[in-house]
Amino acid sequence: MLSTLTPGPASWVPPSTLPVGSVISYAAPTGLDQPTNATYPPPALAAYALHLARLGWLLCDGRRVAVARYPRLFRAIGYLYGQALDQQGQVQAGFFLLPDYRGRVLRGVNGAATDPIGPNGAEQQRDPDADKRPAQEAGGWAGNAVGSVQYDALQTHVHSYQKAGSALQVAQQGGQGSSQNQTQDSSAPQSPTGEPALVRLSEESRGKNQYVHFLIRAI
């Protein structure tokens, strides 16, 4: 028989087959994102994350946690996501960092995977910048390895266009002696009909998305 549901994080205990270090998406609040005008679930801010931690789940927010408190998780990820530092920038013994997936899209480690996407169909790493990826924090893993990060970028590309003639060239060809350059400056994206396209502008390129939390099994 199903038990009565109560507000707050679900009381599901992770099965023993799910290894420590596993990450899941979580569609309920954690206490760090509750709107001030929320009606349900009730905004019991401190309770959500505490309840999740008691169930063995921690929010992937990059914070430091104690090795003594989560020894199994430390054995799984160690300093993969960086080493905890004190206010003087010195390594703080006995602590390690959680992964920080806030605002990031997760991507599978490239490893040795290739695709025929290079010049003339040559095999190339699926992530062409895999070896240039920085660590999440100092002391963490970088390059073609789990835990490394990558910032937004625009793929290099070229466009072919017809260059407009100069006023002098027009005059030499029997024109009126002067001419306005008819090439328009780059502006908003154009539709196939040449009309300005309606697009959403932002500080990053992105696909449609929806927020969730990521939790890591810690015990």
Short mmCIF file of C-alpha atoms in Angstrom, two decimals:
data_model
loop_
_atom_site.label_atom_id
_atom_site.label_comp_id
_atom_site.label_asym_id
_atom_site.label_seq_id
_atom_site.Cartn_x
_atom_site.Cartn_y
_atom_site.Cartn_z
CA MET A 1 0.00 0.00 0.00
CA LEU A 2 1.27 3.46 -0.83
CA SER A 3 2.00 5.70 2.12
CA THR A 4 0.43 9.14 2.42
CA LEU A 5 2.43 11.80 0.60
CA THR A 6 3.66 14.78 2.56
CA PRO A 7 5.15 18.03 1.26
CA GLY A 8 8.88 18.11 0.77
CA PRO A 9 11.46 15.85 -0.88
CA ALA A 10 10.37 12.30 -1.60
CA SER A 11 11.48 9.75 1.01
CA TRP A 12 12.91 7.34 -1.54
CA VAL A 13 16.03 5.59 -0.29
CA PRO A 14 18.57 4.92 -3.05
CA PRO A 15 18.85 1.22 -3.88
CA SER A 16 22.08 -0.53 -3.03
CA THR A 17 22.65 -1.19 -6.74
CA LEU A 18 23.09 2.54 -7.37
CA PRO A 19 26.77 3.26 -6.67
CA VAL A 20 27.95 6.15 -4.55
CA GLY A 21 28.85 8.98 -6.92
CA SER A 22 25.79 8.40 -9.13
CA VAL A 23 24.00 11.56 -10.25
CA ILE A 24 20.26 11.93 -10.78
CA SER A 25 18.04 14.81 -11.85
CA TYR A 26 15.56 16.04 -9.24
CA ALA A 27 12.44 18.02 -10.13
CA ALA A 28 11.49 19.25 -6.64
CA PRO A 29 12.90 22.25 -4.73
CA THR A 30 16.01 22.00 -2.59
CA GLY A 31 15.53 25.10 -0.48
CA LEU A 32 17.92 27.27 -2.48
CA ASP A 33 15.53 28.22 -5.26
CA GLN A 34 12.15 28.70 -3.60
CA PRO A 35 10.31 31.79 -4.95
CA THR A 36 9.24 34.25 -2.27
CA ASN A 37 5.61 34.03 -3.42
CA ALA A 38 5.49 30.21 -3.51
CA THR A 39 2.31 28.59 -2.24
CA TYR A 40 2.97 24.85 -2.58
CA PRO A 41 5.26 23.17 -1.73
CA PRO A 42 5.56 25.35 1.37
CA PRO A 43 8.77 27.38 1.58
CA ALA A 44 10.41 25.46 4.46
CA LEU A 45 13.81 26.52 3.16
CA ALA A 46 16.23 24.68 5.42
CA ALA A 47 14.28 21.43 5.49
CA TYR A 48 14.62 20.35 1.86
CA ALA A 49 18.40 20.03 1.57
CA LEU A 50 18.65 18.60 5.10
CA HIS A 51 16.09 15.91 4.32
CA LEU A 52 17.86 15.00 1.08
CA ALA A 53 21.20 14.76 2.87
CA ARG A 54 19.71 12.39 5.43
CA LEU A 55 18.60 10.19 2.55
CA GLY A 56 22.12 10.20 1.18
CA TRP A 57 21.75 12.81 -1.58
CA LEU A 58 23.64 16.09 -1.91
CA LEU A 59 22.98 18.94 -4.30
CA CYS A 60 25.66 19.25 -6.99
CA ASP A 61 26.49 22.86 -6.15
CA GLY A 62 30.28 22.74 -5.89
CA ARG A 63 30.45 23.20 -2.13
CA ARG A 64 33.07 21.64 0.11
CA VAL A 65 32.17 18.66 2.29
CA ALA A 66 34.11 16.77 4.93
CA VAL A 67 35.92 13.56 4.04
CA ALA A 68 35.05 12.18 7.48
CA ARG A 69 31.34 12.76 6.84
CA TYR A 70 31.27 11.26 3.34
CA PRO A 71 34.19 8.81 3.11
CA ARG A 72 32.56 6.62 0.45
CA LEU A 73 31.90 9.59 -1.80
CA PHE A 74 35.49 10.77 -1.32
CA ARG A 75 36.75 7.36 -2.36
CA ALA A 76 34.63 7.66 -5.50
CA ILE A 77 35.48 11.21 -6.63
CA GLY A 78 38.38 12.37 -4.43
CA TYR A 79 39.67 15.75 -5.60
CA LEU A 80 38.31 15.27 -9.10
CA TYR A 81 36.30 18.50 -8.82
CA GLY A 82 38.99 20.48 -7.05
CA GLN A 83 40.51 20.91 -3.62
CA ALA A 84 38.87 22.93 -0.88
CA LEU A 85 40.75 26.14 -0.07
CA ASP A 86 40.65 28.33 3.02
CA GLN A 87 40.36 32.13 2.99
CA GLN A 88 44.13 32.42 2.50
CA GLY A 89 44.00 30.19 -0.58
CA GLN A 90 45.66 27.26 1.17
CA VAL A 91 44.46 23.69 0.69
CA GLN A 92 42.10 22.79 3.50
CA ALA A 93 42.86 19.27 4.64
CA GLY A 94 39.94 16.96 5.32
CA PHE A 95 37.60 18.50 2.75
CA PHE A 96 36.80 17.95 -0.92
CA LEU A 97 34.51 19.60 -3.47
CA LEU A 98 31.26 18.39 -4.96
CA PRO A 99 30.59 18.72 -8.68
CA ASP A 100 28.95 22.02 -9.61
CA TYR A 101 26.28 21.44 -12.26
CA ARG A 102 24.32 24.65 -11.62
CA GLY A 103 23.49 26.34 -14.92
CA ARG A 104 25.52 23.80 -16.90
CA VAL A 105 24.57 21.22 -19.51
CA LEU A 106 26.12 17.82 -18.86
CA ARG A 107 28.20 16.26 -21.62
CA GLY A 108 29.65 12.78 -21.89
CA VAL A 109 33.44 12.50 -21.63
CA ASN A 110 34.85 12.39 -25.16
CA GLY A 111 37.46 9.73 -24.43
CA ALA A 112 38.60 8.24 -27.74
CA ALA A 113 35.33 8.88 -29.59
CA THR A 114 35.62 10.35 -33.09
CA ASP A 115 33.30 11.28 -35.95
CA PRO A 116 34.01 12.05 -39.65
CA ILE A 117 33.58 15.78 -39.13
CA GLY A 118 37.07 16.98 -40.04
CA PRO A 119 38.21 18.39 -43.41
CA ASN A 120 37.22 16.05 -46.26
CA GLY A 121 35.46 13.76 -43.82
CA ALA A 122 38.52 13.05 -41.70
CA GLU A 123 37.95 11.52 -38.28
CA GLN A 124 38.00 14.11 -35.50
CA GLN A 125 37.23 14.12 -31.79
CA ARG A 126 33.55 14.72 -31.15
CA ASP A 127 34.66 17.45 -28.79
CA PRO A 128 37.44 19.11 -30.80
CA ASP A 129 38.55 21.03 -27.69
CA ALA A 130 38.53 18.03 -25.34
CA ASP A 131 42.20 18.43 -24.46
CA LYS A 132 41.78 22.14 -23.64
CA ARG A 133 39.05 21.83 -21.04
CA PRO A 134 39.93 23.44 -17.67
CA ALA A 135 39.24 21.95 -14.25
CA GLN A 136 36.13 22.95 -12.32
CA GLU A 137 38.36 24.34 -9.57
CA ALA A 138 42.08 24.37 -8.77
CA GLY A 139 43.41 20.88 -8.23
CA GLY A 140 40.60 19.20 -10.16
CA TRP A 141 40.78 17.14 -13.31
CA ALA A 142 41.21 18.97 -16.60
CA GLY A 143 41.38 18.02 -20.27
CA ASN A 144 39.71 14.91 -21.69
CA ALA A 145 38.53 13.70 -18.28
CA VAL A 146 35.41 13.55 -16.17
CA GLY A 147 34.81 16.71 -14.15
CA SER A 148 36.42 19.14 -16.58
CA VAL A 149 34.35 22.11 -17.73
CA GLN A 150 33.91 24.14 -20.88
CA TYR A 151 32.56 27.62 -21.46
CA ASP A 152 30.18 28.81 -24.15
CA ALA A 153 31.70 29.42 -27.57
CA LEU A 154 30.73 29.96 -31.20
CA GLN A 155 32.10 27.58 -33.80
CA THR A 156 34.43 29.29 -36.27
CA HIS A 157 32.82 29.61 -39.69
CA VAL A 158 32.89 31.68 -42.88
CA HIS A 159 30.23 33.08 -45.20
CA SER A 160 30.51 33.80 -48.91
CA TYR A 161 29.16 37.13 -50.14
CA GLN A 162 29.45 39.40 -53.16
CA LYS A 163 31.73 42.32 -52.46
CA ALA A 164 30.30 45.69 -53.52
CA GLY A 165 32.31 47.82 -55.93
CA SER A 166 33.85 51.08 -54.76
CA ALA A 167 32.67 54.52 -55.96
CA LEU A 168 35.85 54.90 -58.07
CA GLN A 169 35.21 51.58 -59.83
CA VAL A 170 31.66 52.62 -60.65
CA ALA A 171 32.87 55.94 -62.12
CA GLN A 172 35.49 54.22 -64.27
CA GLN A 173 32.80 51.93 -65.66
CA GLY A 174 30.68 54.85 -66.88
CA GLY A 175 28.71 55.58 -63.77
CA GLN A 176 27.71 58.97 -62.41
CA GLY A 177 31.05 59.50 -60.74
CA SER A 178 29.87 58.48 -57.30
CA SER A 179 27.89 55.63 -55.90
CA GLN A 180 26.60 54.51 -52.58
CA ASN A 181 27.68 51.09 -51.37
CA GLN A 182 24.53 48.99 -51.64
CA THR A 183 25.77 46.24 -49.32
CA GLN A 184 23.90 46.39 -46.03
CA ASP A 185 25.74 46.10 -42.76
CA SER A 186 25.17 42.96 -40.72
CA SER A 187 22.11 43.31 -38.53
CA ALA A 188 19.36 40.97 -37.41
CA PRO A 189 19.19 37.47 -38.93
CA GLN A 190 17.31 37.33 -42.23
CA SER A 191 14.57 34.90 -43.21
CA PRO A 192 14.70 33.01 -46.55
CA THR A 193 12.55 35.79 -48.07
CA GLY A 194 15.04 38.45 -47.04
CA GLU A 195 12.83 39.84 -44.30
CA PRO A 196 14.24 40.27 -40.80
CA ALA A 197 13.67 37.12 -38.77
CA LEU A 198 12.16 37.22 -35.30
CA VAL A 199 14.77 35.79 -32.95
CA ARG A 200 15.44 35.82 -29.23
CA LEU A 201 18.66 37.56 -28.31
CA SER A 202 20.78 36.74 -25.28
CA GLU A 203 24.32 36.64 -23.95
CA GLU A 204 24.67 32.94 -24.88
CA SER A 205 23.65 30.50 -27.60
CA ARG A 206 21.34 27.81 -26.24
CA GLY A 207 18.52 25.42 -27.01
CA LYS A 208 15.15 25.27 -25.29
CA ASN A 209 15.64 24.09 -21.73
CA GLN A 210 14.03 23.63 -18.35
CA TYR A 211 15.64 23.81 -14.92
CA VAL A 212 16.16 20.76 -12.71
CA HIS A 213 18.50 20.04 -9.82
CA PHE A 214 21.25 17.44 -9.99
CA LEU A 215 21.89 15.31 -6.91
CA ILE A 216 24.83 13.03 -6.18
CA ARG A 217 24.57 9.92 -4.03
CA ALA A 218 26.92 10.45 -1.11
CA ILE A 219 26.33 7.51 1.25
#
